[in-house]
Coordinates of C-alpha atoms in Angstrom, one line a residue:
M275 CA 211.9 77.9 97.9
Q276 CA 214.2 75.7 95.8
Q277 CA 211.6 74.9 93.2
K278 CA 210.5 78.5 93.1
R279 CA 214.2 79.6 92.6
L280 CA 214.7 77.1 89.7
N281 CA 211.5 78.1 88.0
R282 CA 212.4 81.8 88.2
S283 CA 215.8 81.1 86.7
K284 CA 214.3 79.1 83.9
L285 CA 211.7 81.7 83.1
M286 CA 214.4 84.4 83.0
W287 CA 216.6 82.4 80.6
Q288 CA 213.7 81.3 78.5
S289 CA 212.4 84.9 78.2
R290 CA 215.8 86.2 77.1
R291 CA 216.4 83.3 74.7
A292 CA 213.0 83.6 73.1
K293 CA 213.5 87.3 72.5
R294 CA 217.0 86.8 71.1
L295 CA 215.6 84.2 68.8
R296 CA 213.0 86.6 67.4
T297 CA 215.8 89.2 66.9
L298 CA 218.0 86.8 65.0
G299 CA 215.3 85.2 62.9
L300 CA 214.4 81.6 62.5
V301 CA 216.0 80.8 59.2
P302 CA 219.7 81.2 60.2
L303 CA 219.0 79.4 63.5
L304 CA 217.4 76.5 61.7
V305 CA 220.4 76.3 59.2
S306 CA 222.8 76.4 62.1
A307 CA 220.9 73.6 63.9
M308 CA 220.9 71.4 60.8
L309 CA 224.6 72.0 60.3
A310 CA 225.3 71.2 64.0
M311 CA 223.4 67.9 63.7
L312 CA 225.2 67.0 60.5
F313 CA 228.6 67.7 62.0
S314 CA 227.6 65.7 65.1
L315 CA 226.7 62.7 63.0
L316 CA 230.0 62.9 61.1
G317 CA 231.9 63.0 64.4
V318 CA 233.1 66.6 63.9
N319 CA 233.5 68.4 67.3
L320 CA 232.2 72.0 67.3
S321 CA 233.7 74.4 69.9
F322 CA 231.7 77.3 71.2
A323 CA 234.7 79.3 72.2
Q324 CA 238.4 78.8 71.7
A325 CA 239.9 76.1 69.6
G326 CA 241.6 73.2 71.4
T327 CA 240.8 70.0 73.2
T328 CA 237.2 69.5 74.5
Y329 CA 236.6 67.5 77.6
Y330 CA 233.2 66.1 78.7
V331 CA 232.1 65.9 82.3
T332 CA 229.1 64.2 84.0
T333 CA 228.1 63.8 87.7
T334 CA 228.8 60.0 87.3
G335 CA 231.9 60.3 85.1
S336 CA 235.1 58.2 85.8
G337 CA 238.5 57.5 84.3
N338 CA 240.5 60.1 82.4
A339 CA 239.3 59.8 78.8
C340 CA 236.9 62.7 79.2
T341 CA 235.2 61.9 75.9
I342 CA 231.6 61.8 74.8
A343 CA 231.7 58.0 75.0
S344 CA 233.5 58.0 78.4
P345 CA 233.0 61.3 80.3
C346 CA 235.0 61.9 83.4
E347 CA 234.7 63.8 86.7
W348 CA 235.1 67.6 86.7
F349 CA 238.4 67.7 88.6
T350 CA 239.9 65.2 86.2
A351 CA 239.1 67.4 83.2
L352 CA 240.5 70.4 85.0
D353 CA 243.7 68.6 85.7
L354 CA 244.0 67.7 82.0
A355 CA 242.9 71.0 80.5
T356 CA 245.5 73.5 79.2
D357 CA 245.2 76.8 77.4
D358 CA 242.4 77.0 74.8
A359 CA 240.7 73.9 76.1
E360 CA 237.0 73.6 76.7
I361 CA 235.2 71.6 79.4
R362 CA 231.5 70.8 78.9
F363 CA 229.4 69.9 81.9
A364 CA 226.3 67.7 81.7
Q365 CA 223.3 68.8 83.8
G366 CA 223.2 67.8 87.5
V367 CA 224.6 68.8 90.9
Y368 CA 228.3 68.8 91.3
N369 CA 229.4 68.8 95.0
I370 CA 232.5 71.0 95.1
S371 CA 234.7 69.9 98.0
G372 CA 237.8 72.0 97.1
T373 CA 238.3 75.3 95.3
I374 CA 238.4 75.1 91.5
Q375 CA 241.7 76.8 90.5
M376 CA 241.5 78.5 87.2
D377 CA 245.0 79.3 86.0
E378 CA 244.7 78.3 82.3
A379 CA 242.8 80.1 79.6
I380 CA 240.0 77.6 79.3
T381 CA 236.2 77.7 78.8
L382 CA 233.7 76.1 81.2
L383 CA 230.3 75.5 79.8
G384 CA 227.3 74.0 81.6
G385 CA 223.8 73.2 80.4
F386 CA 224.4 70.1 78.3
D387 CA 222.4 66.9 78.1
T388 CA 224.3 63.7 77.5
S389 CA 222.2 63.1 74.4
D390 CA 223.3 66.5 72.9
W391 CA 226.8 67.7 73.6
V392 CA 226.6 70.3 70.9
T393 CA 223.9 72.8 72.0
P394 CA 223.6 73.8 75.7
N395 CA 220.3 74.7 77.2
F396 CA 221.0 76.5 80.5
A397 CA 217.3 76.6 81.5
L398 CA 216.3 73.0 81.0
N399 CA 219.7 71.4 81.8
E400 CA 220.6 73.2 85.1
T401 CA 224.2 72.6 86.0
V402 CA 224.8 73.2 89.7
L403 CA 228.2 73.8 91.4
D404 CA 227.3 73.4 95.0
G405 CA 229.7 74.6 97.7
A406 CA 227.8 73.3 100.8
T407 CA 230.7 71.0 101.8
L408 CA 233.6 73.4 101.1
P409 CA 236.2 73.9 103.9
A410 CA 235.6 77.2 105.8
A411 CA 238.3 79.3 104.0
D412 CA 237.6 78.0 100.5
R413 CA 235.3 79.2 97.8
I414 CA 233.9 77.5 94.7
M415 CA 236.3 79.1 92.1
E416 CA 239.4 81.2 92.1
I417 CA 240.8 82.9 88.9
A418 CA 244.5 83.6 88.8
A419 CA 246.1 86.9 87.6
G420 CA 246.1 87.4 83.8
T421 CA 244.0 84.3 83.2
A422 CA 241.3 84.8 80.5
V423 CA 238.5 82.3 81.1
L424 CA 234.8 82.0 80.1
V425 CA 232.4 80.6 82.7
E426 CA 228.9 80.2 81.4
G427 CA 225.7 78.2 82.2
F428 CA 226.1 77.3 85.9
T429 CA 224.3 77.8 89.2
F430 CA 226.8 78.7 92.0
Q431 CA 225.1 78.0 95.3
N432 CA 225.5 77.4 99.1
A433 CA 229.1 78.4 99.4
T434 CA 230.5 80.1 102.5
T435 CA 234.0 81.5 102.9
N436 CA 235.6 83.0 106.0
D437 CA 238.7 84.0 104.1
A438 CA 239.8 87.3 105.8
F439 CA 241.9 88.3 102.7
A440 CA 239.0 88.4 100.2
G441 CA 235.4 87.5 99.9
G442 CA 233.6 86.0 96.9
A443 CA 232.3 82.7 98.2
A444 CA 231.3 81.7 94.6
I445 CA 234.1 83.4 92.6
F446 CA 237.2 85.3 93.5
S447 CA 239.2 86.8 90.6
D448 CA 242.6 87.9 91.8
G449 CA 243.7 90.0 88.7
G450 CA 242.1 87.6 86.3
E451 CA 240.4 88.4 83.0
P452 CA 237.2 86.4 83.2
T453 CA 233.9 86.6 81.3
I454 CA 231.2 85.4 83.6
R455 CA 227.9 85.0 81.7
N456 CA 224.5 83.4 82.0
N457 CA 225.0 82.1 85.5
V458 CA 222.9 82.1 88.7
F459 CA 224.5 82.9 92.1
F460 CA 222.2 81.9 95.0
N461 CA 222.8 81.7 98.7
N462 CA 226.5 82.3 98.8
S463 CA 228.0 84.1 101.8
A464 CA 231.3 85.7 102.7
T465 CA 231.8 85.9 106.5
G466 CA 235.4 87.1 106.5
N467 CA 235.5 89.9 103.9
A468 CA 233.4 91.7 101.3
G469 CA 231.5 90.2 98.4
G470 CA 229.0 87.5 99.2
A471 CA 229.0 85.9 95.7
I472 CA 231.7 87.5 93.6
A473 CA 234.9 89.5 94.6
L474 CA 237.1 91.1 92.0
Q475 CA 240.5 92.4 92.8
G476 CA 242.4 93.8 89.8
G477 CA 242.3 92.6 86.2
T478 CA 239.5 93.0 83.7
T479 CA 236.1 91.3 84.2
V480 CA 232.8 91.1 82.2
L481 CA 229.7 90.1 84.2
D482 CA 226.8 89.7 81.8
Q483 CA 223.3 88.2 81.9
N484 CA 223.7 86.7 85.4
E485 CA 221.1 86.4 88.2
L486 CA 222.4 87.1 91.7
Y487 CA 220.1 86.8 94.6
Q488 CA 220.0 86.0 98.3
N489 CA 223.8 86.3 98.7
S490 CA 225.2 88.0 101.7
T491 CA 228.2 89.2 103.7
N492 CA 228.2 90.2 107.3
V493 CA 231.2 92.4 107.1
D494 CA 232.3 95.2 104.9
G495 CA 230.1 95.4 101.8
G496 CA 228.8 94.0 98.6
G497 CA 226.1 91.6 99.4
A498 CA 226.4 90.1 95.9
I499 CA 229.5 91.8 94.3
F500 CA 232.6 93.5 95.6
I501 CA 235.1 95.4 93.4
S502 CA 238.4 96.3 94.8
V503 CA 241.5 98.2 93.8
G504 CA 242.8 98.3 90.2
T505 CA 239.8 96.6 88.6
E506 CA 238.3 97.3 85.1
A507 CA 234.8 95.8 85.0
T508 CA 231.7 95.8 82.8
I509 CA 228.5 94.7 84.5
S510 CA 225.6 94.4 82.1
N511 CA 222.2 92.8 81.8
N512 CA 222.2 91.3 85.3
E513 CA 219.3 90.9 87.7
I514 CA 220.6 91.5 91.3
Y515 CA 218.1 91.3 94.1
Q516 CA 217.5 90.3 97.7
N517 CA 221.1 90.4 98.7
T518 CA 222.2 91.7 102.1
T519 CA 225.3 93.1 103.8
G520 CA 226.3 94.0 107.3
G521 CA 228.3 96.9 105.7
S522 CA 227.6 99.1 102.8
G523 CA 226.3 98.2 99.3
G524 CA 223.5 95.7 99.5
A525 CA 224.0 94.6 95.9
L526 CA 227.4 96.0 94.9
S527 CA 230.3 97.8 96.6
I528 CA 233.1 99.5 94.6
F529 CA 236.4 100.4 96.3
N530 CA 238.3 101.0 93.1
T531 CA 241.4 103.0 92.2
A532 CA 241.4 106.3 90.3
G533 CA 242.0 105.7 86.6
F534 CA 240.2 102.3 86.6
D535 CA 236.6 102.2 85.3
V536 CA 233.5 100.3 86.3
T537 CA 230.6 100.5 83.8
L538 CA 227.1 99.3 84.6
F539 CA 224.3 99.1 82.0
N540 CA 221.0 97.3 81.6
N541 CA 221.0 96.0 85.2
L542 CA 217.9 95.5 87.4
I543 CA 218.9 96.1 91.0
Y544 CA 216.1 95.8 93.6
Q545 CA 215.2 94.7 97.1
N546 CA 218.7 94.6 98.4
Q547 CA 219.5 95.6 102.0
A548 CA 222.6 97.2 103.6
T549 CA 223.1 98.0 107.3
G550 CA 225.3 100.9 106.2
G551 CA 225.0 103.2 103.2
G552 CA 224.0 102.3 99.7
G553 CA 221.2 99.8 99.8
G554 CA 221.6 99.1 96.1
I555 CA 225.1 100.4 95.2
F556 CA 227.9 101.9 97.4
I557 CA 230.7 103.7 95.5
F558 CA 233.6 104.5 97.8
S559 CA 236.1 105.5 95.2
G560 CA 237.1 105.1 91.6
E561 CA 235.5 106.1 88.3
T562 CA 232.0 104.6 87.8
T563 CA 229.6 105.0 84.9
L564 CA 225.9 103.9 84.9
W565 CA 223.8 103.8 81.8
N566 CA 220.2 102.5 81.6
N567 CA 219.9 100.7 84.9
T568 CA 216.8 100.3 87.1
I569 CA 217.5 100.7 90.9
A570 CA 214.3 100.3 92.9
G571 CA 213.0 99.2 96.3
N572 CA 216.4 98.9 98.0
N573 CA 216.9 99.8 101.7
A574 CA 219.9 101.1 103.7
G575 CA 220.4 101.7 107.4
G576 CA 222.7 104.6 106.4
E577 CA 222.4 107.2 103.7
G578 CA 221.4 106.4 100.1
G579 CA 218.8 103.6 100.0
G580 CA 219.5 103.4 96.2
I581 CA 223.0 104.8 95.7
N582 CA 225.7 106.2 98.0
S583 CA 228.5 107.7 96.0
N584 CA 231.9 109.1 97.0
G585 CA 233.7 108.7 93.7
A586 CA 233.8 110.2 90.2
T587 CA 230.4 108.9 89.2
V588 CA 228.3 109.5 86.1
I589 CA 224.7 108.3 85.9
S590 CA 222.5 108.6 82.8
N591 CA 219.2 107.0 81.5
T592 CA 218.8 105.3 84.9
I593 CA 215.7 104.8 87.0
V594 CA 216.3 105.4 90.8
V595 CA 212.9 105.2 92.5
S596 CA 211.2 104.2 95.8
N597 CA 214.4 103.3 97.7
S598 CA 214.3 103.7 101.5
T599 CA 216.6 104.5 104.4
S600 CA 216.7 104.7 108.1
S601 CA 218.6 107.9 107.8
T602 CA 217.8 111.0 105.7
I603 CA 218.5 110.6 102.0
S604 CA 216.6 107.7 100.5
N605 CA 217.4 107.5 96.7
I606 CA 220.8 109.0 95.9
F607 CA 223.3 110.3 98.5
V608 CA 226.5 112.1 97.5
N609 CA 229.1 111.4 100.2
G610 CA 231.9 113.2 98.3
G611 CA 233.5 113.2 94.9
T612 CA 231.3 114.2 91.9
L613 CA 228.0 112.9 90.6
T614 CA 226.8 114.1 87.2
G615 CA 224.7 112.8 84.3
G616 CA 221.3 113.3 82.9
Y617 CA 218.0 111.9 81.6
N618 CA 217.4 109.9 84.8
N619 CA 214.0 109.1 86.5
L620 CA 214.1 110.1 90.2
F621 CA 210.9 109.4 92.1
G622 CA 209.5 108.3 95.4
G623 CA 212.5 109.4 97.5
S624 CA 215.0 112.2 98.2
S625 CA 218.4 112.9 96.7
S626 CA 221.3 115.1 97.8
A627 CA 221.2 118.7 96.7
T628 CA 224.7 118.2 95.2
V629 CA 223.4 115.6 92.6
N630 CA 224.1 117.4 89.3
F631 CA 221.7 115.9 86.8
T632 CA 220.1 117.5 83.7
N633 CA 216.8 116.6 82.1
S634 CA 215.5 114.6 85.1
I635 CA 212.1 112.9 85.1
T636 CA 210.4 113.2 88.5
T637 CA 207.2 111.2 88.0
D638 CA 206.1 107.6 88.6
P639 CA 208.0 105.3 86.2
Q640 CA 204.8 103.2 85.7
F641 CA 206.4 99.7 85.9
L642 CA 204.2 96.8 84.9
N643 CA 203.8 95.8 88.5
F644 CA 206.0 97.3 91.2
N645 CA 204.4 95.3 93.9
T646 CA 205.8 92.1 92.4
F647 CA 208.9 93.8 91.2
N648 CA 208.1 93.4 87.5
L649 CA 210.2 96.4 86.6
R650 CA 209.5 96.4 82.8
L651 CA 207.9 99.5 81.5
S652 CA 204.3 100.0 80.7
E653 CA 203.2 101.7 77.5
T654 CA 202.4 104.9 79.3
S655 CA 205.6 105.2 81.2
P656 CA 207.3 108.6 81.0
N657 CA 210.6 106.8 80.4
V658 CA 209.6 105.6 76.9
D659 CA 211.6 107.5 74.2
A660 CA 213.0 109.7 77.0
G661 CA 216.7 108.7 77.0
D662 CA 219.7 110.8 76.2
P663 CA 219.9 111.4 72.4
N664 CA 223.6 110.8 72.7
T665 CA 223.4 107.4 74.4
P666 CA 226.6 105.5 73.5
T667 CA 226.3 102.8 70.9
F668 CA 227.3 100.0 73.2
V669 CA 223.9 100.3 74.9
D670 CA 222.4 98.7 71.7
D671 CA 219.9 96.3 73.4
D672 CA 218.1 96.0 76.7
I673 CA 218.2 93.5 79.5
D674 CA 215.9 91.2 77.5
G675 CA 218.1 91.3 74.3
Q676 CA 215.7 93.6 72.5
A677 CA 217.1 96.3 70.3
R678 CA 217.6 99.9 71.5
P679 CA 216.0 102.1 70.4
N680 CA 212.8 100.3 69.5
P681 CA 212.6 100.7 65.7
D682 CA 208.8 100.6 65.9
G683 CA 208.6 103.1 68.8
A684 CA 207.0 106.5 68.5
D685 CA 210.5 107.9 68.3
P686 CA 212.8 105.3 66.8
T687 CA 215.8 107.5 67.4
R688 CA 215.5 107.7 71.2
V689 CA 216.2 104.9 73.7
D690 CA 214.0 104.4 76.8
V691 CA 215.2 105.2 80.3
G692 CA 216.0 102.2 82.5
A693 CA 217.1 98.6 82.0
D694 CA 214.0 97.7 79.9
E695 CA 213.2 99.0 76.4
F696 CA 209.4 99.1 75.9
Y697 CA 208.0 96.7 73.3
A698 CA 204.3 96.0 72.8
D699 CA 203.6 92.3 73.6
V700 CA 203.8 90.3 70.4
P701 CA 203.1 86.5 70.3
D702 CA 205.9 84.2 69.2
F703 CA 203.6 82.8 66.6
E704 CA 200.4 84.0 64.9
V705 CA 197.8 82.3 62.8
T706 CA 197.1 83.5 59.3
P707 CA 193.5 84.3 58.3
V708 CA 191.3 81.3 57.5
L709 CA 191.7 80.1 53.9
I710 CA 188.9 78.1 52.3
V711 CA 190.2 75.6 49.7
D712 CA 187.8 73.0 48.2
N713 CA 185.4 73.6 51.1
E714 CA 188.2 72.7 53.6
V715 CA 189.6 75.0 56.2
E716 CA 193.4 75.4 56.1
R717 CA 195.5 77.3 58.5
E718 CA 199.2 78.0 58.4
Q719 CA 201.3 78.8 61.4
V720 CA 204.0 81.2 60.6
A721 CA 206.8 82.9 62.6
S722 CA 205.9 86.4 63.7

C-alpha cells in the first residue's frame, strides 16, 4: 500500500509538471535553469517566495547554523525563523513529536535534494511529515490567526488528534491566511471533532493542487476537510478520494457563516464515504460556489450520495454522476436553502426536484475509465465544449494545468464541463521525418 501510494503521488505530480512545462515552453525554462545554476555557483541565494533569511533542514541536521554547509533540524529552523523567512526541507521522513506552531509569516518548502537546494522536485524528493508519534491531542501543524504562510511540497501522514475543540489532524488553521499547495494528505484521522486531515476556522485559505486520501473522522463531518464559521476559502485543482466520516461529508463539510464564501473549482472528488448525508460534499450553511468539478462514485448513508446542500449554493460546469445512497436521493439532495446553476452533467442517480439548474446534460459523461476512476474525458464525451459561455476567467486552466478552453478544440470559445479539459494525447517529443544527407540517416528530436 505504501509503495502504491508513493507511486500514485509521483505520477500525479509528474503529469501536472509535464503538462505545465509544455504550456510554458522549453526555452524560458532552460534559461531559468541556467541562471539558477549560475547564481548557485556564485553563491547567490534564490528565494521562491518572500525575501528574507533562508534556513536549510535535513533529517540528520544538527546545530543552529541552518545553512547549506551545515543544515539543522526542522524545529531549530522554526525557532529561528521570523517574518519573511523561508525554510527548505531536504527529502526524507521527519517524525513530528509535537505540533508545528506557525505564528510567523514564513514559507515551508519540501522536495529538495542536498545536492540541489535551488530547484525542488516534489515527486522525486518526497518530504514526509509523519505524525505517528504525536501526543493524542496534538496535530502536525497549527496556523495562528492572521498568519500568512505558504506550505508546499510535503506529505502529511499518520497523524491522529482527539482534540474536542477542532479536528484537522494534519493542519488546523485558526483564523490564519495559509496557502497550502502541492501536498499529499494520507491516513490522518480526527477522533474528537470534524476534519480528518484539514480543519479551517476563520481566516482566508487557499488549498491548491493537493492530494487528500484515506483520511477520516469518526464524529461530525469532513473526512478530509472541514470548514467552519467565518472562513473564506478557495479549493482548486485537488484530488480528494477514499476519505470517510462517521458524520456528514465524506470528502468535505462546510459549516460556514452567511457572507463568507467558499469556492471550489477543478477538483476531482470520488469514492468518499459518509455515514450521514453528502458522501462527497455536505453544505450545512454559508455561501458556496462550485465551478468545473467532477463528483463521482461517492456514497452516503443519508441523503445525497454526491452533494447534500442546505446553504446558498451555486453549481455550474460540474459533473455529478453515479453517486449512491442508502436513502432516497443519490446524486444531489437539497436539504434547504437554495441550489442554482447550470451546464452540469447529472447522470446515474437522482436529484431533488428543487434543484434549479439550467442547460443540464443527462447522459453518460464517458470518462476514460470509470472502473479505475480515471475521470478524464474521452473525445466523445458530451461534456466537451459544453460549458457555460460565461464561465469566469479564473477558471483558466484545468486540474492538469492545461488551458481552458482548449484553443485547438472544436469550439475554442467554450470550456468543457468537469475538472478535466479534453486534449488529444500528444507525445512530449516527436521525431522529425528521416533526412538523408551524404547517404547517412539523420534524425533530430525536437520539442512538441
